[in-house]
Amino acid sequence: MRTADRLVARTVRRGGPWLGVLAVTCVLGAFAELALPLVLGRTVDTLVAADPASTTWLGACVAIVIVTVLCDTLGVWGAGASSAQVSAWLRHRTLRHVLGVGPAMTRRFPEGDLVTRIGVNAEEAGRAPEAVVTGTALLIPTVGSLVALTLIDFRLTLTLVAGLALIALVLRAFFHVSTSIAGDYQEAQSDIAARLVDALAGARTIAAAGTAAQERSRVLTALPRLRTHAMDMWRANARAGVQAGVVVPLLEVAVLGVGGLRLAGGDLTVGELYSAARYVVLGAGLGAALSHINRLARARAAAGRVVELLVERPRTYGGRPLPTGPGTLELRGVTADGLGGTGGVDLVVPGGCSVAVVGRSGAGKSLLAALAGRLTDPLSGTVTLDGVPLPGLSPRALRQAVGYAFERPVLIGDTIGDVIGLGLDAPGPETVRAAARAACADTFVRRLPLGYDTPVEDAPMSGGERQRIGLARAFAHGQRLLVLDDATSSLDTVTERQVSRALAGELRGRTRLIVAHRVATAAAADRVVWLDRGRVRAYDTHRTLWDDPDYRAVFTVDAP
């Protein structure tokens, strides 16, 4: 948990001005609480002695109470504002890091788990500064009470110290137990979230299969575990509360007993005994720190889950631009999880050529496509574009050179035009429209109420229309290399032929790597990469490969 503790320390430094307000109000309120018993004691003594100064001391009591109330009010405001600020900073930092790592992050952490860590866990970790400040502020009344009791009678101090040692042991044990339980609870919570996201993604399939009841049971598999951890947390709270609840009254009785004996011996006044009684209550108030300890334990456990994301190494980029070239893609000795085997993949895609990637399910087609444009990095080997290793390119150069289109494109942007031009530096309307025309999307976009300015949420689209928008986005970006990962699977035959003509016509100067499942797509390519169990089985023209019955079996058809 050391890395989690370091993250908690960083959140404290990121608390901002409102955390300072909280700290000031906590300290001021603590000193006001310390002063109140002394002032009350003096007030009692002056009232007993009928001293005219009693009015002054009574006014001081009222002033201290007002200060305490104001400090509590500002403290609540400061706690909420600082926690919100820290949570926002931590969420943004974690999200930027996750995006910097790229798709490799989702291969280790399910989407629902990521959402829980970035959302719920980051928020809980963001409450750490408030818990640290308020918990630390509790030490002021305790230390102050020890000093005050020492000034009254050191025997009272020794009695209080003995009781505080027991309370400290209770709090220490509670903190470690709570951190462990909170981590287990948050893990079960993420498990449910991950299963729920999977279920939502396949909602239509579940409805069509009539398996809602079974899916509900699958999503809630971790619910008993979640309940167990929640009950463990309540039991830990109750156990620590009872232990502190037993120690504190006994401690108060012990100190008052010693004080009573000193009073009977004439060593204490009535006011001093009253002050001592109040200071015991303040000093033993450390036992009320359970709620602060619990919040800090949850924040620490949540920070541990956020740190698991932050320790993933983000992709690093160089600063090299691409030299002038046709877009030649080369893979030398490339291996990845599920691709390349022991020898690696060696492949050269000449600039301006169209190459189809075929193979059975699980052969590594999408992985090869991801490696081509550095959506993921190989375990070993080098991927170059026009002779420049992809890690040496700047992010801007890479994204301008490579365009991706996927089977299920996610449309990010406020309007349709924004979606197509996403990531471009101030794309002009003609650039967006030209890309849409090449993807056969211009016609249906113009029929929308506001054309390219139509908000995405006001533009219901079929699967094929979404794919055309995704293709347009890729065409707007990929100046050297276009990677199409099953990006035309939802297009009708006529539209697919039109897109194929655009790829072979106005986009012919770009290198095209196309993950293909249809015979027609493979036949239209200049060459075909045939993958089999993560290895390149053949690299030739479709017509040449068609003579191999194993190649024909990939498409499960009888004729080209």
Coordinates of C-alpha atoms in Angstrom, one line a residue:
M1 CA 0.0 0.0 0.0
R2 CA 3.0 2.3 -0.1
T3 CA 2.2 3.6 -3.6
A4 CA -1.4 4.2 -2.4
D5 CA -0.1 6.2 0.6
R6 CA 2.0 8.3 -1.8
L7 CA -1.1 9.0 -3.9
V8 CA -3.0 10.0 -0.7
A9 CA -0.2 12.4 0.1
R10 CA -0.4 13.9 -3.3
T11 CA -4.1 14.4 -3.0
V12 CA -3.5 16.3 0.2
R13 CA -1.1 18.6 -1.6
R14 CA -3.7 19.1 -4.3
G15 CA -6.4 20.2 -1.9
G16 CA -6.2 23.8 -2.9
P17 CA -7.4 26.9 -1.0
W18 CA -10.5 25.2 0.3
L19 CA -8.4 22.6 2.1
G20 CA -6.5 25.5 3.7
V21 CA -9.9 26.9 4.8
L22 CA -10.8 23.5 6.3
A23 CA -7.4 23.3 8.1
V24 CA -7.7 26.8 9.5
T25 CA -11.3 26.2 10.7
C26 CA -10.4 22.8 12.2
V27 CA -7.4 24.3 14.1
L28 CA -9.3 27.4 15.2
G29 CA -12.3 25.3 16.3
A30 CA -10.0 22.9 18.2
F31 CA -8.4 25.8 20.1
A32 CA -11.8 27.2 20.8
E33 CA -12.9 23.8 22.2
L34 CA -9.7 23.8 24.3
A35 CA -10.4 27.3 25.7
L36 CA -14.0 26.6 26.5
P37 CA -13.4 24.3 29.6
L38 CA -10.9 26.8 31.0
V39 CA -13.3 29.7 30.5
L40 CA -16.2 27.7 31.9
G41 CA -14.1 26.8 35.0
R42 CA -13.2 30.5 35.6
T43 CA -16.9 31.4 35.1
V44 CA -18.0 28.9 37.7
D45 CA -15.3 30.1 40.2
T46 CA -16.4 33.7 39.7
L47 CA -20.0 32.9 40.0
V48 CA -19.4 30.9 43.2
A49 CA -17.4 33.8 44.6
A50 CA -19.9 36.4 43.4
D51 CA -17.1 38.1 41.6
P52 CA -18.3 41.0 39.2
A53 CA -15.9 39.6 36.6
S54 CA -18.3 36.7 36.1
T55 CA -20.2 38.7 33.4
T56 CA -17.0 39.1 31.4
W57 CA -16.2 35.4 31.7
L58 CA -19.8 34.5 30.7
G59 CA -19.5 36.7 27.6
A60 CA -16.2 35.0 26.7
C61 CA -18.1 31.6 26.9
V62 CA -20.7 32.9 24.4
A63 CA -18.0 34.2 22.1
I64 CA -16.2 30.9 22.1
V65 CA -19.5 29.0 21.3
I66 CA -20.1 31.4 18.3
V67 CA -16.6 30.9 17.0
T68 CA -17.0 27.1 17.3
V69 CA -20.3 27.1 15.3
L70 CA -18.8 29.3 12.6
C71 CA -15.8 27.1 12.3
D72 CA -18.0 24.0 12.0
T73 CA -20.0 25.7 9.2
L74 CA -17.0 26.8 7.2
G75 CA -15.4 23.5 7.8
V76 CA -18.3 21.6 6.2
W77 CA -18.1 23.9 3.2
G78 CA -14.3 23.6 2.9
A79 CA -14.5 19.8 3.2
G80 CA -17.0 19.5 0.4
A81 CA -15.3 21.9 -1.9
S82 CA -11.8 20.5 -1.4
S83 CA -13.0 16.9 -1.8
A84 CA -14.7 17.9 -5.1
Q85 CA -11.6 19.6 -6.4
V86 CA -9.3 16.7 -5.5
S87 CA -11.7 14.2 -7.0
A88 CA -11.9 16.1 -10.2
W89 CA -8.1 16.4 -10.4
L90 CA -7.6 12.7 -9.7
R91 CA -10.3 11.7 -12.2
H92 CA -8.8 13.8 -15.0
R93 CA -5.3 12.6 -14.2
T94 CA -6.4 8.9 -14.2
L95 CA -8.5 9.3 -17.4
R96 CA -5.6 11.0 -19.2
H97 CA -3.3 8.2 -18.1
V98 CA -5.8 5.5 -19.2
L99 CA -6.1 7.1 -22.6
G100 CA -2.3 7.4 -22.8
V101 CA -1.8 3.7 -22.2
G102 CA -4.4 3.0 -24.9
P103 CA -6.3 -0.2 -25.8
A104 CA -3.8 -2.3 -23.8
M105 CA -5.5 -1.0 -20.6
T106 CA -8.9 -2.6 -21.6
R107 CA -7.2 -5.9 -22.1
R108 CA -6.2 -6.0 -18.4
F109 CA -9.2 -4.2 -16.9
P110 CA -12.8 -4.7 -18.1
E111 CA -14.6 -1.6 -19.1
G112 CA -17.0 -1.7 -16.1
D113 CA -14.0 -2.0 -13.7
L114 CA -12.3 1.0 -15.4
V115 CA -15.4 3.1 -15.0
T116 CA -15.7 2.2 -11.3
R117 CA -12.0 2.9 -10.6
I118 CA -12.1 6.3 -12.5
G119 CA -15.5 7.3 -11.1
V120 CA -16.3 5.8 -7.7
N121 CA -12.8 5.0 -6.5
A122 CA -11.3 8.3 -7.6
E123 CA -14.1 10.1 -5.7
E124 CA -13.5 8.1 -2.6
A125 CA -9.7 8.7 -2.8
G126 CA -10.5 12.4 -3.3
R127 CA -11.9 12.5 0.2
A128 CA -8.6 11.6 1.8
P129 CA -7.4 15.2 2.3
E130 CA -10.6 16.0 4.3
A131 CA -10.2 12.9 6.4
V132 CA -6.5 13.6 7.0
V133 CA -7.0 17.2 8.0
T134 CA -10.1 16.6 10.3
G135 CA -8.5 13.5 11.8
T136 CA -5.2 15.4 12.5
A137 CA -7.2 18.2 14.0
L138 CA -8.5 15.8 16.6
L139 CA -5.0 15.6 18.0
I140 CA -5.1 19.3 19.0
P141 CA -7.7 18.9 21.7
T142 CA -6.0 15.7 22.9
V143 CA -2.6 17.3 23.2
G144 CA -4.1 20.5 24.5
S145 CA -6.0 18.5 27.1
L146 CA -2.8 16.8 28.3
V147 CA -1.1 20.1 28.6
A148 CA -4.0 21.7 30.5
L149 CA -4.3 18.7 32.8
T150 CA -0.6 18.9 33.5
L151 CA -1.0 22.5 34.5
I152 CA -3.9 21.6 36.8
D153 CA -2.4 18.4 38.2
F154 CA 0.1 16.0 36.6
R155 CA -1.6 13.0 38.2
L156 CA -4.6 13.6 36.1
T157 CA -2.4 13.6 33.0
L158 CA -0.9 10.2 33.8
T159 CA -4.4 8.8 34.2
L160 CA -5.5 10.2 30.8
V161 CA -2.3 9.0 29.0
A162 CA -2.9 5.4 30.1
G163 CA -6.4 5.5 28.7
L164 CA -5.3 7.1 25.4
A165 CA -2.8 4.4 24.9
L166 CA -5.6 1.8 24.9
I167 CA -7.7 4.0 22.5
A168 CA -4.8 4.3 20.1
L169 CA -4.4 0.5 19.9
V170 CA -8.1 0.2 19.1
L171 CA -7.9 2.8 16.4
R172 CA -4.8 1.3 14.8
A173 CA -6.3 -2.1 14.6
F174 CA -9.5 -0.7 13.2
F175 CA -7.6 1.3 10.5
H176 CA -5.8 -1.8 9.2
V177 CA -8.9 -4.0 9.2
S178 CA -11.1 -1.3 7.6
T179 CA -8.5 -0.8 4.8
S180 CA -8.6 -4.5 3.9
I181 CA -12.3 -4.8 4.1
A182 CA -12.9 -1.6 2.0
G183 CA -10.6 -2.9 -0.7
D184 CA -12.5 -6.2 -0.9
Y185 CA -15.8 -4.4 -1.0
Q186 CA -14.6 -2.1 -3.8
E187 CA -13.3 -5.1 -5.8
A188 CA -16.7 -6.8 -5.5
Q189 CA -18.4 -3.6 -6.5
S190 CA -16.2 -3.4 -9.6
D191 CA -17.0 -7.0 -10.5
I192 CA -20.7 -6.3 -10.6
A193 CA -20.1 -3.1 -12.6
A194 CA -18.0 -5.0 -15.2
R195 CA -20.7 -7.7 -15.6
L196 CA -23.4 -5.1 -15.9
V197 CA -21.5 -3.2 -18.7
D198 CA -21.1 -6.5 -20.6
A199 CA -24.8 -7.2 -20.2
L200 CA -25.8 -3.8 -21.5
A201 CA -23.5 -4.2 -24.5
G202 CA -25.3 -7.5 -25.3
A203 CA -28.8 -6.3 -24.3
R204 CA -30.4 -7.1 -27.7
T205 CA -28.9 -10.6 -27.8
I206 CA -30.1 -11.3 -24.2
A207 CA -33.6 -10.1 -25.1
A208 CA -33.7 -12.2 -28.3
A209 CA -32.5 -15.3 -26.4
G210 CA -34.9 -14.7 -23.5
T211 CA -32.1 -15.1 -21.0
A212 CA -32.7 -12.0 -18.9
A213 CA -33.2 -14.1 -15.7
Q214 CA -29.9 -16.0 -16.2
E215 CA -28.1 -12.8 -17.1
R216 CA -29.4 -11.1 -14.0
S217 CA -28.1 -13.9 -11.9
R218 CA -24.7 -13.7 -13.7
V219 CA -24.4 -9.9 -13.1
L220 CA -25.3 -10.3 -9.4
T221 CA -23.0 -13.2 -8.8
A222 CA -20.8 -11.0 -6.6
L223 CA -23.7 -9.6 -4.6
P224 CA -23.4 -12.1 -1.7
R225 CA -19.7 -11.3 -1.6
L226 CA -20.5 -7.6 -1.5
R227 CA -22.9 -8.1 1.3
T228 CA -20.4 -10.1 3.3
H229 CA -17.8 -7.4 3.0
A230 CA -20.4 -4.7 3.9
M231 CA -21.4 -6.7 7.0
D232 CA -17.7 -7.2 7.9
M233 CA -17.3 -3.4 7.8
W234 CA -20.3 -2.8 10.0
R235 CA -19.0 -5.4 12.5
A236 CA -15.6 -3.8 12.5
N237 CA -17.2 -0.4 13.2
A238 CA -19.4 -1.9 15.9
R239 CA -16.5 -3.7 17.5
A240 CA -14.2 -0.7 17.6
G241 CA -17.1 1.5 18.7
V242 CA -17.8 -0.8 21.7
Q243 CA -14.2 -1.0 22.6
A244 CA -13.7 2.7 22.5
G245 CA -17.1 3.2 24.2
V246 CA -16.0 1.0 27.1
V247 CA -12.6 2.7 27.5
V248 CA -13.7 6.3 27.3
P249 CA -16.3 6.3 30.2
L250 CA -13.9 4.3 32.4
L251 CA -11.2 6.8 31.6
E252 CA -13.4 9.7 32.5
V253 CA -14.4 8.0 35.8
A254 CA -10.8 7.3 36.6
V255 CA -9.7 10.9 36.0
L256 CA -12.7 12.3 38.0
G257 CA -11.9 9.9 40.8
V258 CA -8.3 11.1 41.0
G259 CA -9.5 14.7 40.7
G260 CA -12.1 14.2 43.4
L261 CA -9.5 13.0 45.8
R262 CA -7.3 16.0 45.0
L263 CA -10.3 18.2 45.6
A264 CA -11.0 16.6 49.0
G265 CA -7.4 17.2 49.9
G266 CA -7.7 20.9 49.1
D267 CA -5.3 20.7 46.1
L268 CA -8.0 21.6 43.5
T269 CA -10.8 24.1 43.3
V270 CA -14.3 23.3 42.1
G271 CA -13.7 25.2 38.9
E272 CA -10.4 23.3 38.3
L273 CA -12.2 20.0 38.8
Y274 CA -14.9 21.1 36.4
S275 CA -12.2 22.1 33.9
A276 CA -10.5 18.8 34.4
A277 CA -13.7 17.0 33.7
R278 CA -14.2 18.9 30.5
Y279 CA -10.6 18.3 29.4
V280 CA -11.0 14.6 29.9
V281 CA -14.0 14.6 27.6
L282 CA -11.9 16.5 25.0
G283 CA -8.8 14.4 25.4
A284 CA -10.8 11.1 25.2
G285 CA -12.5 12.6 22.1
L286 CA -9.8 10.7 20.1
G287 CA -12.2 7.8 20.5
A288 CA -14.7 9.7 18.3
A289 CA -12.2 9.5 15.4
L290 CA -13.7 6.2 14.2
S291 CA -15.6 7.9 11.4
H292 CA -12.5 9.8 10.3
I293 CA -10.5 6.6 10.4
N294 CA -13.1 4.8 8.4
R295 CA -13.2 7.5 5.7
L296 CA -9.4 7.5 5.5
A297 CA -9.3 3.6 5.3
R298 CA -11.9 3.7 2.4
A299 CA -9.9 6.5 0.7
R300 CA -6.6 4.5 1.1
A301 CA -8.2 1.4 -0.3
A302 CA -9.7 3.3 -3.2
A303 CA -6.3 5.0 -3.9
G304 CA -4.8 1.5 -4.1
R305 CA -7.2 0.6 -6.9
V306 CA -6.6 3.9 -8.7
V307 CA -2.8 3.4 -8.4
E308 CA -3.2 0.0 -10.2
L309 CA -4.2 2.0 -13.3
L310 CA -1.5 4.7 -12.8
V311 CA 1.4 2.2 -12.7
E312 CA 0.6 0.9 -16.2
R313 CA 3.2 2.3 -18.5
P314 CA 1.8 4.9 -21.0
R315 CA 2.9 4.8 -24.6
T316 CA 5.8 7.1 -25.3
Y317 CA 6.2 9.1 -28.5
G318 CA 9.1 10.6 -30.3
G319 CA 9.2 13.9 -32.1
R320 CA 10.1 12.8 -35.6
P321 CA 8.0 13.9 -38.6
L322 CA 7.3 11.5 -41.5
P323 CA 9.6 11.9 -44.5
T324 CA 8.0 12.2 -47.9
G325 CA 7.0 8.7 -49.0
P326 CA 4.2 6.5 -50.4
G327 CA 3.2 5.0 -47.1
T328 CA 5.2 1.8 -47.0
L329 CA 4.4 -0.3 -44.0
E330 CA 6.9 -2.8 -42.7
L331 CA 6.9 -5.3 -39.8
R332 CA 10.2 -6.9 -38.9
G333 CA 10.2 -9.8 -36.3
V334 CA 7.0 -8.6 -34.7
T335 CA 5.5 -10.6 -31.9
A336 CA 2.5 -9.9 -29.7
D337 CA 0.3 -11.8 -27.4
G338 CA -1.3 -14.2 -29.9
L339 CA 0.6 -13.2 -33.0
G340 CA 4.0 -14.1 -34.4
G341 CA 4.9 -17.2 -32.4
T342 CA 8.6 -17.6 -31.8
G343 CA 9.9 -16.3 -35.2
G344 CA 7.8 -13.2 -35.4
V345 CA 5.9 -11.6 -38.3
D346 CA 7.9 -10.2 -41.2
L347 CA 5.7 -8.3 -43.7
V348 CA 6.1 -5.5 -46.2
V349 CA 3.1 -3.6 -47.5
P350 CA 4.3 -1.5 -50.5
G351 CA 3.1 2.1 -50.4
G352 CA -0.2 2.7 -52.2
C353 CA -1.1 -1.0 -52.2
S354 CA -4.3 -2.5 -51.0
V355 CA -3.7 -5.6 -48.8
A356 CA -6.4 -7.8 -47.3
V357 CA -5.9 -9.6 -44.0
V358 CA -7.8 -12.9 -43.8
G359 CA -8.0 -15.8 -41.4
R360 CA -10.2 -17.7 -39.1
S361 CA -11.6 -16.2 -35.9
G362 CA -8.7 -15.8 -33.4
A363 CA -6.0 -15.9 -36.1
G364 CA -4.8 -12.4 -35.1
K365 CA -6.3 -10.2 -37.8
S366 CA -7.4 -7.4 -35.5
L367 CA -4.2 -7.5 -33.6
L368 CA -2.2 -7.1 -36.8
A369 CA -4.4 -4.2 -37.7
A370 CA -3.8 -2.6 -34.3
L371 CA 0.0 -3.0 -34.6
A372 CA 0.0 -1.4 -38.1
G373 CA -1.1 2.0 -36.7
R374 CA 0.2 1.7 -33.2
L375 CA -3.0 1.1 -31.4
T376 CA -0.9 -1.4 -29.5
D377 CA 2.8 -2.0 -29.3
P378 CA 4.5 -5.3 -30.1
L379 CA 6.3 -7.4 -27.5
S380 CA 9.3 -7.5 -29.8
G381 CA 10.2 -6.4 -33.3
T382 CA 9.7 -3.1 -35.1
V383 CA 6.8 -1.6 -37.1
T384 CA 7.8 1.2 -39.5
L385 CA 6.0 3.6 -41.8
D386 CA 8.1 4.9 -44.6
G387 CA 11.2 3.7 -42.7
V388 CA 10.4 5.5 -39.4
P389 CA 9.6 3.3 -36.4
L390 CA 6.1 4.2 -35.2
P391 CA 7.3 4.9 -31.6
G392 CA 9.6 7.6 -33.0
L393 CA 6.7 9.6 -34.5
S394 CA 5.0 12.4 -32.7
P395 CA 1.3 11.8 -31.8
R396 CA 0.3 14.5 -34.3
A397 CA 2.3 13.0 -37.2
L398 CA 1.0 9.4 -36.4
R399 CA -2.6 10.4 -36.2
Q400 CA -2.4 12.5 -39.4
A401 CA -0.7 9.6 -41.3
V402 CA -2.9 6.7 -40.1
G403 CA -6.7 6.5 -40.2
Y404 CA -8.7 3.7 -38.6
A405 CA -12.2 2.5 -39.2
F406 CA -13.8 -0.2 -37.1
E407 CA -16.8 -2.6 -37.2
R408 CA -18.6 -0.7 -34.4
P409 CA -17.4 2.9 -34.6
V410 CA -18.0 5.1 -31.6
L411 CA -19.1 8.6 -32.7
I412 CA -17.4 11.1 -30.5
G413 CA -18.2 14.8 -31.1
D414 CA -21.1 17.2 -30.8
T415 CA -22.2 17.2 -34.4
I416 CA -21.8 14.9 -37.4
G417 CA -19.1 17.2 -38.8
D418 CA -17.2 17.1 -35.5
V419 CA -17.3 13.3 -35.5
I420 CA -15.8 13.1 -39.0
G421 CA -13.2 15.8 -38.3
L422 CA -12.3 14.5 -34.8
G423 CA -8.6 15.1 -34.0
L424 CA -7.9 17.2 -37.1
D425 CA -6.4 20.7 -36.7
A426 CA -9.4 23.0 -37.7
P427 CA -10.7 20.8 -40.5
G428 CA -12.5 22.8 -43.2
P429 CA -16.0 22.0 -44.4
E430 CA -14.8 20.7 -47.7
T431 CA -12.3 18.3 -46.0
V432 CA -15.2 16.8 -44.0
R433 CA -17.5 16.6 -47.0
A434 CA -14.9 15.0 -49.2
A435 CA -14.2 12.3 -46.7
A436 CA -18.0 11.8 -46.3
R437 CA -18.4 11.5 -50.1
A438 CA -15.7 8.9 -50.3
A439 CA -17.4 6.9 -47.6
C440 CA -20.8 7.3 -49.3
A441 CA -22.1 9.2 -46.3
D442 CA -22.6 12.6 -47.8
T443 CA -26.1 11.9 -49.2
F444 CA -27.7 10.7 -46.0
V445 CA -25.9 13.4 -43.9
R446 CA -27.3 16.2 -46.1
R447 CA -30.8 14.8 -45.6
L448 CA -30.5 15.3 -41.8
P449 CA -32.2 18.4 -40.3
L450 CA -29.0 20.5 -40.0
G451 CA -26.8 18.5 -42.3
Y452 CA -23.3 18.3 -41.0
D453 CA -24.2 20.5 -38.1
T454 CA -26.8 18.0 -36.8
P455 CA -26.1 17.0 -33.2
V456 CA -25.2 13.3 -32.9
E457 CA -28.0 12.6 -30.4
D458 CA -30.5 14.0 -33.0
A459 CA -29.3 11.8 -35.8
P460 CA -30.5 8.2 -35.4
M461 CA -28.5 6.0 -37.7
S462 CA -28.5 2.4 -38.8
G463 CA -25.4 0.2 -38.3
G464 CA -24.4 0.7 -41.9
E465 CA -24.7 4.5 -41.6
R466 CA -22.6 4.5 -38.5
Q467 CA -20.0 2.5 -40.3
R468 CA -20.0 5.0 -43.2
I469 CA -19.4 7.9 -40.7
G470 CA -16.6 5.8 -39.2
L471 CA -15.1 5.3 -42.7
A472 CA -15.4 9.0 -43.4
R473 CA -13.5 9.8 -40.2
A474 CA -10.7 7.4 -41.2
F475 CA -10.5 8.8 -44.7
A476 CA -10.2 12.4 -43.3
H477 CA -7.2 11.3 -41.2
G478 CA -5.2 8.6 -43.0
Q479 CA -3.0 10.5 -45.4
R480 CA -0.5 7.6 -45.7
L481 CA -2.2 4.5 -44.3
L482 CA -5.8 3.4 -43.9
V483 CA -6.6 0.5 -41.6
L484 CA -10.1 -1.0 -42.0
D485 CA -10.9 -3.6 -39.3
D486 CA -14.1 -5.2 -40.6
A487 CA -15.3 -1.7 -41.2
T488 CA -17.8 -2.6 -44.0
S489 CA -19.5 -5.6 -42.5
S490 CA -22.8 -3.7 -42.0
L491 CA -22.9 -2.1 -45.4
D492 CA -25.3 -3.4 -48.1
T493 CA -23.7 -4.8 -51.2
V494 CA -24.2 -1.7 -53.4
T495 CA -22.7 0.7 -50.8
E496 CA -19.8 -1.7 -50.2
R497 CA -19.0 -1.7 -53.9
Q498 CA -19.1 2.1 -53.9
V499 CA -16.7 2.3 -51.0
S500 CA -14.5 -0.2 -52.7
R501 CA -14.4 1.9 -55.8
A502 CA -13.4 4.9 -53.7
L503 CA -10.6 2.9 -52.1
A504 CA -9.4 1.9 -55.5
G505 CA -10.0 5.3 -57.0
E506 CA -9.6 8.6 -55.2
L507 CA -7.9 6.9 -52.2
R508 CA -5.6 4.8 -54.3
G509 CA -2.5 6.8 -53.4
R510 CA -2.8 5.6 -49.8
T511 CA -1.7 2.3 -48.4
R512 CA -4.8 0.2 -47.4
L513 CA -4.8 -2.6 -44.9
I514 CA -8.2 -4.2 -44.8
V515 CA -9.4 -7.0 -42.4
A516 CA -11.6 -9.0 -44.7
H517 CA -14.3 -11.6 -44.2
R518 CA -15.8 -11.6 -47.6
V519 CA -14.4 -13.1 -50.8
A520 CA -15.1 -10.0 -52.8
T521 CA -13.1 -7.8 -50.5
A522 CA -10.1 -10.1 -50.6
A523 CA -10.4 -10.4 -54.4
A524 CA -10.4 -6.6 -54.8
A525 CA -7.1 -6.3 -52.9
D526 CA -3.7 -6.2 -54.6
R527 CA -2.4 -8.9 -52.2
V528 CA -3.7 -11.0 -49.3
V529 CA -2.1 -11.8 -45.9
W530 CA -3.4 -15.1 -44.8
L531 CA -3.0 -15.6 -41.0
D532 CA -3.3 -19.0 -39.4
R533 CA -3.0 -19.4 -35.6
G534 CA -1.1 -16.1 -35.2
R535 CA 1.4 -16.8 -38.1
V536 CA 1.6 -15.6 -41.7
R537 CA 0.7 -18.7 -43.6
A538 CA 0.9 -17.0 -47.0
Y539 CA 1.3 -13.6 -48.6
D540 CA 0.2 -13.6 -52.2
T541 CA -2.6 -12.6 -54.6
H542 CA -6.1 -13.8 -53.9
R543 CA -6.2 -15.6 -57.2
T544 CA -3.1 -17.6 -56.4
L545 CA -4.2 -18.4 -52.9
W546 CA -7.7 -19.6 -54.1
D547 CA -6.2 -22.8 -55.4
D548 CA -5.5 -23.8 -51.8
P549 CA -8.6 -25.6 -50.3
D550 CA -7.6 -24.4 -46.8
Y551 CA -7.7 -20.8 -48.0
R552 CA -11.1 -21.3 -49.5
A553 CA -12.3 -22.9 -46.2
V554 CA -11.6 -19.6 -44.5
F555 CA -14.5 -18.0 -46.4
T556 CA -16.7 -21.2 -46.3
V557 CA -17.9 -20.6 -49.9
D558 CA -17.5 -22.6 -53.0
A559 CA -16.3 -20.1 -55.6
P560 CA -14.7 -16.7 -55.7

